Short mmCIF file of C-alpha atoms in Angstrom, two decimals:
data_model
loop_
_atom_site.label_atom_id
_atom_site.label_comp_id
_atom_site.label_asym_id
_atom_site.label_seq_id
_atom_site.Cartn_x
_atom_site.Cartn_y
_atom_site.Cartn_z
CA MET V 162 -16.35 17.84 7.67
CA MET V 163 -14.78 18.32 11.01
CA SER V 164 -13.93 21.79 10.61
CA ASN V 165 -15.42 22.84 13.95
CA GLN V 166 -12.18 21.45 15.36
CA ASP V 167 -9.20 23.72 15.98
CA ASP V 168 -6.97 23.38 12.88
CA HIS V 169 -3.94 22.84 15.14
CA SER V 170 -5.02 20.72 17.94
CA SER V 171 -4.38 17.27 16.31
CA PRO V 172 -0.91 15.99 16.01
CA VAL V 173 0.72 15.77 12.54
CA VAL V 174 1.14 12.40 11.17
CA ILE V 175 2.73 12.81 7.82
CA GLU V 176 4.92 15.70 7.32
CA LEU V 177 6.85 16.45 3.89
CA SER V 178 9.50 19.08 4.06
CA GLY V 179 11.24 20.40 1.14
CA VAL V 180 10.51 17.49 -1.12
CA GLU V 181 12.12 17.42 -4.57
CA LYS V 182 11.49 14.93 -7.21
CA SER V 183 12.51 14.68 -10.84
CA PHE V 184 11.97 11.79 -13.27
CA GLY V 185 14.72 12.16 -15.86
CA SER V 186 15.13 15.66 -17.00
CA GLN V 187 11.47 16.47 -16.01
CA SER V 188 11.34 18.19 -12.56
CA VAL V 189 7.99 17.36 -10.79
CA LEU V 190 8.34 18.35 -7.32
CA ARG V 191 10.28 21.40 -6.51
CA GLY V 192 10.08 21.67 -2.79
CA VAL V 193 6.95 20.46 -1.35
CA ASN V 194 5.93 21.19 2.31
CA LEU V 195 2.81 19.66 3.54
CA GLN V 196 1.47 18.42 6.72
CA VAL V 197 -1.43 16.00 7.18
CA ARG V 198 -3.14 16.08 10.75
CA GLU V 199 -4.64 13.24 12.42
CA GLY V 200 -8.23 12.42 12.07
CA ARG V 201 -8.60 15.13 9.34
CA THR V 202 -9.23 14.89 5.59
CA LEU V 203 -6.67 16.76 3.36
CA VAL V 204 -7.52 17.04 -0.29
CA ILE V 205 -4.73 17.77 -2.67
CA VAL V 206 -5.96 19.64 -5.88
CA GLY V 207 -4.30 20.83 -8.93
CA ALA V 208 -4.13 20.38 -12.73
CA SER V 209 -3.17 16.82 -14.53
CA GLY V 210 0.38 16.06 -14.52
CA GLN V 211 1.29 18.17 -11.69
CA GLY V 212 2.41 15.32 -9.76
CA LYS V 213 -0.36 14.99 -7.09
CA SER V 214 -0.13 11.32 -7.38
CA VAL V 215 3.60 11.54 -6.93
CA ILE V 216 3.02 13.30 -3.50
CA ILE V 217 0.78 10.20 -2.49
CA LYS V 218 3.73 7.79 -3.60
CA HIS V 219 6.20 9.78 -1.50
CA MET V 220 3.81 9.49 1.77
CA LEU V 221 3.54 5.62 0.88
CA GLY V 222 7.32 5.32 0.60
CA LEU V 223 7.01 3.89 -2.98
CA VAL V 224 9.13 6.83 -4.35
CA ARG V 225 12.20 8.16 -2.73
CA PRO V 226 12.71 12.13 -2.94
CA ASP V 227 15.58 13.50 -4.33
CA ARG V 228 16.06 15.89 -1.78
CA GLY V 229 13.81 16.58 1.40
CA SER V 230 12.17 14.30 3.88
CA VAL V 231 8.94 12.53 4.24
CA LYS V 232 8.15 11.84 7.76
CA VAL V 233 5.11 9.39 8.89
CA PHE V 234 4.44 9.26 12.56
CA GLY V 235 7.48 11.22 13.04
CA ARG V 236 9.85 8.74 11.21
CA ASN V 237 11.68 9.51 8.01
CA ILE V 238 10.04 6.62 5.67
CA ASN V 239 13.02 6.49 3.64
CA ARG V 240 15.40 5.76 6.28
CA LEU V 241 13.55 2.85 7.41
CA ASN V 242 14.36 -0.74 6.74
CA ARG V 243 11.92 -3.01 5.03
CA LYS V 244 10.51 -4.33 8.44
CA GLU V 245 10.13 -0.95 10.13
CA LYS V 246 8.60 0.32 6.80
CA ASP V 247 6.18 -2.60 6.92
CA GLU V 248 5.31 -1.51 10.61
CA VAL V 249 4.66 1.95 9.36
CA ARG V 250 2.43 0.62 6.48
CA GLN V 251 0.42 -1.57 8.51
CA ASN V 252 -1.38 1.74 9.39
CA PHE V 253 -2.19 2.46 5.74
CA GLY V 254 -5.12 1.73 3.38
CA VAL V 255 -4.72 2.72 -0.21
CA LEU V 256 -7.28 3.11 -2.80
CA PHE V 257 -5.44 3.36 -6.28
CA GLN V 258 -6.41 5.37 -9.22
CA ASN V 259 -7.33 2.25 -11.16
CA ALA V 260 -8.13 0.27 -7.81
CA ALA V 261 -4.97 -1.96 -8.45
CA LEU V 262 -7.28 -5.07 -7.57
CA PHE V 263 -5.25 -8.39 -7.97
CA ASP V 264 -6.83 -9.47 -11.30
CA SER V 265 -6.12 -12.98 -11.00
CA LEU V 266 -8.12 -13.24 -7.78
CA ASN V 267 -11.87 -12.77 -7.42
CA VAL V 268 -13.47 -10.09 -5.27
CA TYR V 269 -13.72 -12.03 -2.07
CA ASP V 270 -9.86 -13.22 -2.42
CA ASN V 271 -9.01 -9.71 -3.13
CA VAL V 272 -10.59 -8.39 0.15
CA ALA V 273 -9.46 -11.36 2.03
CA LEU V 274 -5.90 -10.97 1.08
CA PRO V 275 -4.76 -8.41 3.73
CA LEU V 276 -6.27 -10.59 6.26
CA ARG V 277 -4.81 -13.81 5.20
CA GLU V 278 -1.28 -12.51 4.77
CA ARG V 279 -1.06 -10.10 7.55
CA THR V 280 -3.00 -11.76 10.35
CA ARG V 281 -3.16 -15.10 11.62
CA ARG V 282 -7.01 -15.52 11.59
CA SER V 283 -8.85 -18.75 10.82
CA GLU V 284 -10.55 -19.07 7.48
CA ASP V 285 -14.13 -18.59 9.16
CA GLU V 286 -12.82 -15.32 10.90
CA VAL V 287 -11.51 -14.20 7.63
CA ARG V 288 -14.89 -14.94 5.85
CA GLU V 289 -16.73 -13.08 8.88
CA GLY V 290 -14.58 -9.85 8.16
CA VAL V 291 -14.78 -9.96 4.46
CA MET V 292 -18.55 -10.45 4.35
CA ALA V 293 -19.00 -7.47 6.73
CA LYS V 294 -16.88 -5.28 4.66
CA LEU V 295 -18.34 -6.21 1.33
CA GLY V 296 -21.91 -5.93 3.15
CA LEU V 297 -21.04 -2.32 3.97
CA MET V 298 -20.07 -1.57 0.38
CA GLY V 299 -23.33 -3.23 -1.03
CA LEU V 300 -20.86 -5.91 -2.99
CA GLN V 301 -22.12 -9.18 -1.45
CA GLU V 302 -23.38 -10.23 -4.84
CA ALA V 303 -20.24 -9.70 -6.53
CA ILE V 304 -18.10 -11.96 -4.31
CA ASP V 305 -17.17 -14.50 -6.97
CA LYS V 306 -16.47 -12.07 -9.88
CA TYR V 307 -13.25 -11.16 -11.09
CA PRO V 308 -12.10 -7.45 -11.46
CA ALA V 309 -12.26 -7.53 -15.11
CA GLN V 310 -16.08 -8.44 -14.78
CA LEU V 311 -16.82 -5.54 -12.77
CA SER V 312 -17.68 -1.96 -13.60
CA GLY V 313 -15.30 1.05 -12.74
CA GLY V 314 -17.52 2.05 -9.72
CA MET V 315 -17.51 -1.49 -8.15
CA ARG V 316 -13.92 -1.93 -8.68
CA LYS V 317 -13.57 1.45 -6.68
CA ARG V 318 -15.75 -0.02 -3.94
CA VAL V 319 -13.72 -3.43 -3.72
CA GLY V 320 -10.71 -1.37 -3.66
CA LEU V 321 -12.29 0.68 -0.71
CA ALA V 322 -13.37 -2.62 1.01
CA ARG V 323 -9.58 -3.77 0.66
CA ALA V 324 -7.97 -0.78 1.83
CA LEU V 325 -10.20 -0.50 5.07
CA MET V 326 -9.91 -4.28 5.98
CA LEU V 327 -7.38 -3.82 8.61
CA GLN V 328 -8.76 -0.52 10.34
CA PRO V 329 -5.99 1.58 8.83
CA LYS V 330 -5.10 4.83 10.49
CA ILE V 331 -4.59 6.64 7.34
CA VAL V 332 -6.22 6.14 4.11
CA PHE V 333 -4.92 7.45 0.67
CA PHE V 334 -7.22 8.05 -2.16
CA ASP V 335 -5.81 8.59 -5.50
CA GLU V 336 -8.30 10.12 -7.88
CA PRO V 337 -11.11 8.14 -6.30
CA THR V 338 -14.06 9.26 -8.63
CA THR V 339 -12.02 9.63 -11.98
CA GLY V 340 -14.20 7.75 -14.59
CA LEU V 341 -17.12 7.65 -12.64
CA ASP V 342 -20.51 9.39 -13.36
CA ALA V 343 -21.91 11.82 -10.85
CA HIS V 344 -24.27 9.36 -9.21
CA LYS V 345 -21.43 6.78 -8.91
CA SER V 346 -19.13 9.41 -7.49
CA ASN V 347 -21.86 10.53 -4.87
CA GLU V 348 -22.08 6.86 -3.84
CA LEU V 349 -18.51 6.60 -3.20
CA TYR V 350 -18.40 9.88 -1.39
CA ARG V 351 -21.20 8.82 0.92
CA LEU V 352 -19.41 5.51 1.47
CA PHE V 353 -16.14 7.65 2.27
CA TYR V 354 -18.18 9.73 4.55
CA ARG V 355 -19.64 6.74 6.46
CA THR V 356 -16.66 4.87 6.76
CA GLN V 357 -14.61 7.74 8.16
CA GLN V 358 -17.31 8.41 10.66
CA GLN V 359 -17.17 4.88 11.59
CA LEU V 360 -13.53 4.41 11.65
CA GLY V 361 -12.28 7.62 12.25
CA TYR V 362 -9.26 7.42 9.97
CA THR V 363 -7.08 10.41 8.56
CA ALA V 364 -7.63 10.70 4.91
CA VAL V 365 -5.46 12.17 2.04
CA ILE V 366 -7.28 12.46 -1.32
CA VAL V 367 -6.06 13.35 -4.64
CA SER V 368 -8.99 14.63 -6.84
CA HIS V 369 -9.94 16.49 -9.94
CA ASP V 370 -13.66 16.61 -8.53
CA VAL V 371 -13.75 20.31 -7.71
CA PRO V 372 -15.89 21.76 -6.10
CA LYS V 373 -17.72 18.51 -5.00
CA ILE V 374 -14.70 17.18 -3.05
CA PHE V 375 -14.59 20.45 -0.92
CA LYS V 376 -17.64 19.17 0.94
CA LEU V 377 -15.52 16.39 2.32
CA ALA V 378 -12.21 18.24 2.87
CA ASP V 379 -11.05 19.71 6.10
CA GLU V 380 -8.20 21.15 4.43
CA VAL V 381 -7.54 21.92 0.62
CA ALA V 382 -3.93 22.07 -0.70
CA LEU V 383 -3.23 23.31 -4.26
CA LEU V 384 -0.34 21.74 -6.00
CA ALA V 385 1.02 23.96 -9.01
CA GLU V 386 4.56 24.45 -10.50
CA GLY V 387 5.95 21.71 -8.26
CA ARG V 388 4.94 23.41 -5.05
CA ILE V 389 2.01 23.45 -2.54
CA GLN V 390 0.54 26.91 -3.17
CA GLY V 391 -1.50 26.85 -0.17
CA CYS V 392 -3.37 24.55 2.35
CA MET V 393 -6.42 25.92 4.04
CA SER V 394 -9.86 25.12 4.74
CA PRO V 395 -12.07 24.72 1.77
CA GLU V 396 -14.09 27.88 2.46
CA ASP V 397 -10.74 30.15 2.63
CA PHE V 398 -9.52 28.35 -0.28
CA GLN V 399 -12.32 29.40 -2.43
CA LEU V 400 -12.21 32.88 -1.35
CA SER V 401 -8.27 33.08 -1.43
CA GLU V 402 -6.65 36.29 -2.80
CA GLN V 403 -3.41 34.13 -3.47
CA PRO V 404 -3.28 34.31 -7.29
CA THR V 405 -2.50 30.76 -8.34
CA ILE V 406 -5.30 29.64 -5.89
CA ARG V 407 -7.75 32.22 -7.35
CA ALA V 408 -6.77 31.35 -10.73
CA PHE V 409 -7.37 27.47 -10.03
CA VAL V 410 -10.78 28.33 -8.49
CA GLU V 411 -11.95 30.42 -11.31
CA GLU V 412 -10.80 27.92 -13.75
CA THR V 413 -12.69 24.97 -12.20
CA MET V 414 -15.54 26.76 -10.52
CA GLY V 415 -16.18 29.39 -12.75
CA HIS V 416 -15.43 33.14 -12.54
CA LEU V 417 -15.73 34.84 -9.06
CA TYR V 418 -16.88 38.34 -8.62
CA SER V 419 -16.23 40.46 -5.94
CA SER V 420 -18.52 43.12 -6.99
CA ASP V 421 -21.51 43.60 -9.42
CA ARG V 422 -19.51 45.82 -11.30
CA GLU V 423 -16.73 43.43 -11.97
CA GLU V 424 -19.29 41.02 -12.96
CA SER V 425 -20.89 43.21 -15.71
CA ASN V 426 -17.40 44.24 -16.87
CA PHE V 427 -16.77 40.41 -17.25
CA TYR V 428 -19.65 39.89 -19.61
CA ALA V 429 -18.89 42.97 -21.55
CA GLN V 430 -15.66 41.39 -22.44
CA VAL V 431 -17.13 38.34 -23.62
CA MET F 7 34.64 9.21 -30.76
CA TYR F 8 33.02 11.19 -27.88
CA LEU F 9 29.68 9.59 -28.81
CA LEU F 10 31.23 6.12 -29.03
CA MET F 11 32.80 6.65 -25.40
CA GLU F 12 29.49 7.87 -24.22
CA LYS F 13 27.53 4.75 -25.63
CA ILE F 14 30.48 2.39 -23.99
CA GLY F 15 30.02 4.29 -20.61
CA SER F 16 26.00 4.09 -20.54
CA GLY F 17 26.18 0.34 -21.63
CA THR F 18 28.65 -0.50 -18.95
CA LEU F 19 26.55 1.29 -16.47
CA GLY F 20 23.27 -0.20 -17.61
CA PHE F 21 24.96 -3.66 -17.36
CA LEU F 22 26.16 -3.04 -13.90
CA GLU F 23 23.10 -1.67 -12.61
CA THR F 24 20.94 -4.79 -14.14
CA SER F 25 23.47 -7.16 -12.77
CA GLY F 26 23.29 -5.61 -9.15
CA ARG F 27 19.58 -5.38 -9.32
CA MET F 28 19.42 -9.11 -10.44
CA GLY F 29 21.67 -10.12 -7.73
CA LEU F 30 19.72 -8.28 -5.10
CA PHE F 31 16.68 -9.62 -6.51
CA LEU F 32 17.78 -13.12 -6.17
CA MET F 33 19.12 -12.55 -2.64
CA ARG F 34 15.69 -11.20 -1.49
CA ALA F 35 13.74 -13.94 -3.04
CA LEU F 36 16.08 -16.77 -1.64
CA THR F 37 15.74 -15.41 1.92
CA SER F 38 11.95 -14.75 1.50
CA MET F 39 11.66 -18.63 0.71
CA PHE F 40 12.60 -19.35 4.48
CA GLN F 41 10.25 -16.77 6.11
CA MET F 42 7.80 -17.88 8.47
CA PRO F 43 4.92 -18.77 8.29
CA PHE F 44 5.59 -21.14 5.18
CA LYS F 45 2.28 -21.49 3.19
CA VAL F 46 2.25 -24.54 1.18
CA ASN F 47 -0.66 -23.90 -0.84
CA PRO F 48 0.91 -21.20 -3.33
CA VAL F 49 3.79 -23.46 -3.91
CA VAL F 50 1.52 -26.17 -4.73
CA ARG F 51 -0.44 -24.03 -7.16
CA GLN F 52 2.88 -22.88 -8.84
CA VAL F 53 4.32 -26.34 -9.02
CA HIS F 54 0.95 -27.40 -10.78
CA PHE F 55 1.47 -24.48 -13.16
CA ILE F 56 5.24 -24.86 -13.96
CA GLY F 57 5.20 -28.67 -13.59
CA ALA F 58 2.04 -30.63 -14.17
CA ARG F 59 0.77 -28.33 -16.81
CA SER F 60 4.28 -28.63 -18.61
CA ALA F 61 4.15 -32.32 -18.57
CA PHE F 62 2.38 -32.96 -21.82
CA VAL F 63 4.90 -30.85 -23.68
CA ILE F 64 7.68 -32.63 -21.81
CA LEU F 65 6.42 -36.17 -22.55
CA PHE F 66 6.09 -35.23 -26.14
CA THR F 67 9.40 -33.66 -26.71
CA GLY F 68 11.19 -36.26 -24.49
CA LEU F 69 9.72 -39.14 -26.79
CA PHE F 70 10.88 -37.57 -29.94
CA THR F 71 14.21 -36.60 -28.87
CA GLY F 72 14.75 -40.13 -27.60
CA MET F 73 13.50 -41.50 -30.84
CA VAL F 74 15.95 -39.17 -32.96
CA LEU F 75 18.82 -40.22 -30.66
CA GLY F 76 17.92 -43.84 -31.22
CA LEU F 77 17.87 -43.16 -34.98
CA GLN F 78 21.00 -41.02 -35.14
CA GLY F 79 23.01 -43.15 -32.60
CA TYR F 80 22.30 -46.35 -34.54
CA TYR F 81 23.70 -45.20 -37.57
CA THR F 82 26.46 -43.78 -35.99
CA LEU F 83 27.35 -46.74 -33.81
CA ARG F 84 26.93 -49.22 -36.64
CA LYS F 85 30.00 -47.91 -38.35
CA PHE F 86 31.82 -49.12 -35.77
CA GLY F 87 29.92 -52.40 -35.20
CA SER F 88 28.84 -51.30 -31.93
CA GLU F 89 25.10 -51.14 -32.12
CA GLY F 90 24.79 -52.72 -28.65
CA PHE F 91 25.78 -49.44 -27.08
CA LEU F 92 22.89 -47.76 -28.35
CA GLY F 93 21.11 -47.97 -24.92
CA SER F 94 24.06 -46.27 -23.20
CA ALA F 95 24.50 -43.69 -25.85
CA VAL F 96 21.06 -42.78 -25.62
CA ALA F 97 20.65 -42.66 -21.77
CA LEU F 98 23.92 -40.93 -21.20
CA SER F 99 23.21 -38.05 -23.73
CA LEU F 100 19.80 -37.76 -22.33
CA ILE F 101 20.61 -37.76 -18.43
CA ARG F 102 23.80 -35.58 -18.65
CA GLU F 103 22.77 -32.96 -21.60
CA LEU F 104 19.69 -33.15 -23.54
CA GLY F 105 17.23 -33.89 -20.57
CA PRO F 106 18.01 -30.91 -18.49
CA VAL F 107 18.82 -28.39 -21.28
CA LEU F 108 15.67 -29.33 -23.51
CA THR F 109 13.39 -29.60 -20.56
CA ALA F 110 14.55 -26.01 -19.33
CA LEU F 111 14.14 -24.62 -22.72
CA MET F 112 10.82 -25.98 -23.13
CA VAL F 113 9.65 -24.86 -19.70
CA ILE F 114 11.16 -21.52 -20.22
CA GLY F 115 9.07 -21.10 -23.16
CA ARG F 116 6.07 -22.28 -21.70
CA ALA F 117 6.20 -21.04 -17.90
CA GLY F 118 9.16 -18.66 -17.93
CA SER F 119 7.33 -16.50 -20.32
CA ALA F 120 4.14 -16.63 -18.57
CA ILE F 121 5.69 -15.69 -15.09
CA CYS F 122 7.48 -12.77 -16.69
CA ALA F 123 4.31 -11.47 -18.24
CA GLU F 124 2.28 -12.11 -15.12
CA VAL F 125 4.71 -10.32 -12.74
CA GLY F 126 5.10 -7.63 -15.61
CA ILE F 127 1.44 -6.77 -15.66
CA MET F 128 1.07 -6.81 -11.91
CA ARG F 129 3.85 -4.19 -11.86
CA ASN F 130 2.29 -2.09 -14.75
CA SER F 131 -1.24 -2.15 -12.98
CA GLU F 132 0.26 -1.12 -9.58
CA GLN F 133 -0.65 -4.28 -7.94
CA ILE F 134 2.71 -4.68 -6.73
CA ASP F 135 2.70 -1.34 -5.18
CA ALA F 136 -0.59 -2.20 -3.58
CA LEU F 137 0.93 -5.23 -1.92
CA GLU F 138 3.97 -3.22 -0.64
CA CYS F 139 1.42 -0.69 0.60
CA MET F 140 -0.55 -3.40 2.38
CA ALA F 141 2.80 -4.32 4.20
CA VAL F 142 2.78 -7.69 2.26
CA ASP F 143 6.14 -8.64 1.03
CA PRO F 144 5.80 -9.03 -2.63
CA PHE F 145 8.64 -11.27 -2.45
CA ARG F 146 7.29 -13.67 -0.04
CA TYR F 147 4.01 -13.45 -1.53
CA LEU F 148 4.69 -13.56 -5.18
CA ILE F 149 8.23 -14.39 -6.00
CA ALA F 150 9.05 -17.07 -3.42
CA PRO F 151 6.40 -19.64 -4.27
CA LYS F 152 7.30 -19.48 -7.78
CA LEU F 153 11.26 -19.86 -7.11
CA LEU F 154 10.44 -22.78 -4.88
CA ALA F 155 8.20 -24.32 -7.36
CA GLY F 156 10.55 -23.69 -10.27
CA ILE F 157 13.30 -25.67 -8.26
CA ILE F 158 11.12 -28.45 -7.50
CA ALA F 159 9.34 -28.70 -10.81
CA MET F 160 12.34 -28.64 -12.93
CA PRO F 161 14.34 -31.71 -11.86
CA LEU F 162 10.70 -33.77 -12.04
CA LEU F 163 10.16 -32.74 -15.50
CA THR F 164 13.56 -33.59 -16.32
CA ALA F 165 13.34 -36.98 -14.83
CA ILE F 166 10.27 -37.56 -16.84
CA PHE F 167 12.15 -36.21 -20.11
CA ASP F 168 14.87 -38.78 -19.40
CA VAL F 169 12.60 -41.74 -18.84
CA ILE F 170 10.43 -41.26 -21.72
CA GLY F 171 13.26 -40.32 -24.02
CA ILE F 172 15.14 -43.63 -23.06
CA LEU F 173 11.88 -45.33 -23.91
CA GLY F 174 11.84 -43.53 -27.25
CA GLY F 175 15.27 -44.62 -28.13
CA TYR F 176 14.25 -48.24 -27.14
CA LEU F 177 11.36 -48.19 -29.38
CA VAL F 178 13.27 -47.04 -32.36
CA GLY F 179 16.30 -49.30 -31.63
CA THR F 180 14.33 -52.58 -30.90
CA GLY F 181 11.13 -51.96 -33.29
CA LEU F 182 12.99 -50.50 -36.34
CA PHE F 183 16.48 -51.72 -36.06
CA GLY F 184 15.78 -55.21 -34.08
CA ILE F 185 18.19 -54.42 -31.37
CA ASN F 186 17.95 -56.80 -28.59
CA PRO F 187 15.70 -55.41 -25.84
CA GLY F 188 17.95 -56.95 -23.07
CA ALA F 189 21.23 -55.50 -24.66
CA TYR F 190 19.55 -52.03 -24.96
CA PHE F 191 18.81 -51.95 -20.95
CA GLN F 192 21.87 -53.87 -20.10
CA GLY F 193 24.33 -51.45 -21.82
CA MET F 194 22.59 -48.75 -19.96
CA TYR F 195 22.80 -50.31 -16.59
CA SER F 196 26.55 -50.83 -17.00
CA SER F 197 27.50 -47.49 -18.18
CA VAL F 198 25.30 -45.08 -16.55
CA VAL F 199 26.77 -44.20 -12.80
CA TRP F 200 25.33 -42.21 -10.31
CA ALA F 201 27.66 -39.14 -11.33
CA ASP F 202 25.63 -38.89 -14.44
CA VAL F 203 22.27 -38.66 -12.67
CA GLU F 204 23.81 -36.36 -10.20
CA MET F 205 25.03 -33.96 -13.04
CA GLY F 206 21.79 -33.79 -14.54
CA LEU F 207 20.08 -33.30 -11.23
CA VAL F 208 22.43 -30.23 -10.41
CA LYS F 209 21.85 -28.89 -13.86
CA SER F 210 17.89 -29.05 -13.58
CA LEU F 211 18.13 -27.56 -10.15
CA VAL F 212 20.30 -24.70 -11.51
CA PHE F 213 17.92 -24.30 -14.68
CA GLY F 214 15.00 -24.19 -12.64
CA LEU F 215 16.36 -21.35 -10.36
CA LEU F 216 17.74 -19.48 -13.44
CA MET F 217 14.26 -19.63 -15.35
CA VAL F 218 12.24 -18.17 -12.28
CA TRP F 219 14.88 -15.88 -11.29
CA ILE F 220 15.44 -14.23 -14.79
CA ALA F 221 11.77 -14.34 -15.68
CA ALA F 222 10.34 -12.96 -12.32
CA CYS F 223 12.90 -10.36 -12.06
CA LYS F 224 12.46 -9.02 -15.55
CA GLY F 225 8.75 -8.70 -14.73
CA PHE F 226 9.36 -7.33 -11.39
CA TYR F 227 11.74 -4.31 -12.65
CA LEU F 228 9.67 -3.78 -15.83
CA HIS F 229 9.29 -0.28 -14.92
CA MET F 230 13.06 0.24 -14.52
CA GLU F 231 13.98 -1.23 -17.99
CA ARG F 232 16.01 1.17 -20.05
CA SER F 233 14.03 0.57 -23.19
CA GLY F 234 11.00 1.75 -21.37
CA GLY F 235 8.46 -0.94 -19.76
CA PHE F 236 5.26 0.74 -20.26
CA GLY F 237 2.15 -0.71 -21.46
CA ALA F 238 1.41 -3.88 -23.23
CA GLU F 239 4.24 -3.31 -25.52
CA GLY F 240 6.64 -2.94 -22.54
CA VAL F 241 5.39 -6.41 -21.21
CA SER F 242 5.76 -8.11 -24.54
CA ARG F 243 9.41 -6.70 -25.11
CA THR F 244 10.48 -7.72 -21.55
CA THR F 245 9.01 -11.06 -21.75
CA THR F 246 10.86 -11.84 -25.03
CA ASP F 247 14.03 -10.35 -23.34
CA ALA F 248 13.31 -12.80 -20.41
CA VAL F 249 12.86 -15.89 -22.57
CA VAL F 250 16.01 -14.91 -24.78
CA LEU F 251 18.09 -14.19 -21.70
CA SER F 252 17.10 -17.39 -19.76
CA SER F 253 17.59 -19.46 -22.66
CA VAL F 254 20.93 -18.19 -23.31
CA SER F 255 21.92 -18.56 -19.48
CA VAL F 256 20.96 -22.03 -19.55
CA LEU F 257 23.19 -22.84 -22.34
CA VAL F 258 25.90 -20.98 -20.73
CA TRP F 259 25.54 -22.57 -17.30
CA ASP F 260 25.17 -25.98 -18.97
CA TYR F 261 28.71 -25.55 -20.23
CA LEU F 262 30.02 -24.15 -17.00
CA ILE F 263 28.27 -27.16 -14.87
CA SER F 264 29.50 -29.65 -17.32
CA ALA F 265 33.13 -28.36 -17.17
CA LEU F 266 33.02 -28.11 -13.39
CA LEU F 267 31.61 -31.71 -12.70
CA LEU F 268 33.49 -33.70 -15.41
#
């Protein structure tokens, strides 16, 4: 989206170095190195169960790495005390995989929660802020509904409204379009694009939605076998000669042919 | 032999881990109760949930407990020709023992299980993670109001239980056995002292704290349960554990407090 910018001009806001993590005997991350640059959109792709969400949880400081470090704005998030961690997290907005809405609160209260708990605004100001965000997401009709009464797409939009409530600097999206049809995912992507233009946040997206998600990405990183196999622009990613990346691209987007002969050979084999 | 030692070792480690976690949980919950700005609304809502909505159950059990005490007490006291002490017998057993304990057990069944399930489901569906990521302290937002409400509601419910129980004993004593109403209350008046009420109060405060502590902590650390706290089954198992553990702890602490204060 902003690929006209120089890749290395903007400062690094999140940096994972040598992050290793096992759950029980299962080793998930085996030395992840990854950088997120300010104002840009990083998309992490990879097969299911490779630990993409685990990477996001490390960035959020919800999971502690067994080895390696996670630095957010230059501070090692696992060495911070609770107050300092909260200071860092004030800059975060998160859209969880299943939206993680508070199911005993209605849509309005869900979106209002960050304002009520984190700021000292009056109820009128809260209302103003909430209605503006819900308007942006096209959710004015749903304010009295509870999460259980919403469709998957609406839930994600409420989640996005809540994540963006306090003008975050970094927004994390964990599988934002899983379970949505093509139309609904396009709608969510449009909202993402529009809000990012408006608020200029850095985005980290974990997604399965290849190749569509490439249109939003400034950089694409492939996670496989517990490591980042490469992090590059979507154009480079799709043409990469790196075997793991090439295998992933072919698996998700179909076979790539470097020549007509190769193509006819492929069909001859089928 | 090796297997046995392994089991003992892992059991001990598990016990220590759980105790440590629960201790830290309580510390954080208690300190977050005093964090500013203090919000009254969530506490009132929780007092309504734990307290007001348990009132009917407490009235009912209190009344019947008092009536049974009247019945049993009368037959026992009659053997010694001291039916006149029925009032003090009923009142003392209610205020010092049965009131706090039975109230706590009833409220654990009603509200403790609900607290554990609610917090557990929030953990399972990433709602607690969501709070943390919003830099909203889940202890302050979620746990502290419940803990405070437990400490407020339990003594009040116990008081209701005591009063209605004494009334139940009165109904049976005077209605069924023709005990003099004045004697019933006079006996009570002269034998119940402030120390008895104090003991009941201390117990109910401790039980209120115990109930919310155990229920909320079990739910909060659902994902760390050794038996695996996943999905609906994880929530149901953990809720059962929480109810059993808090009921047993109530009885243990009941003994300890009685032994200390007597």
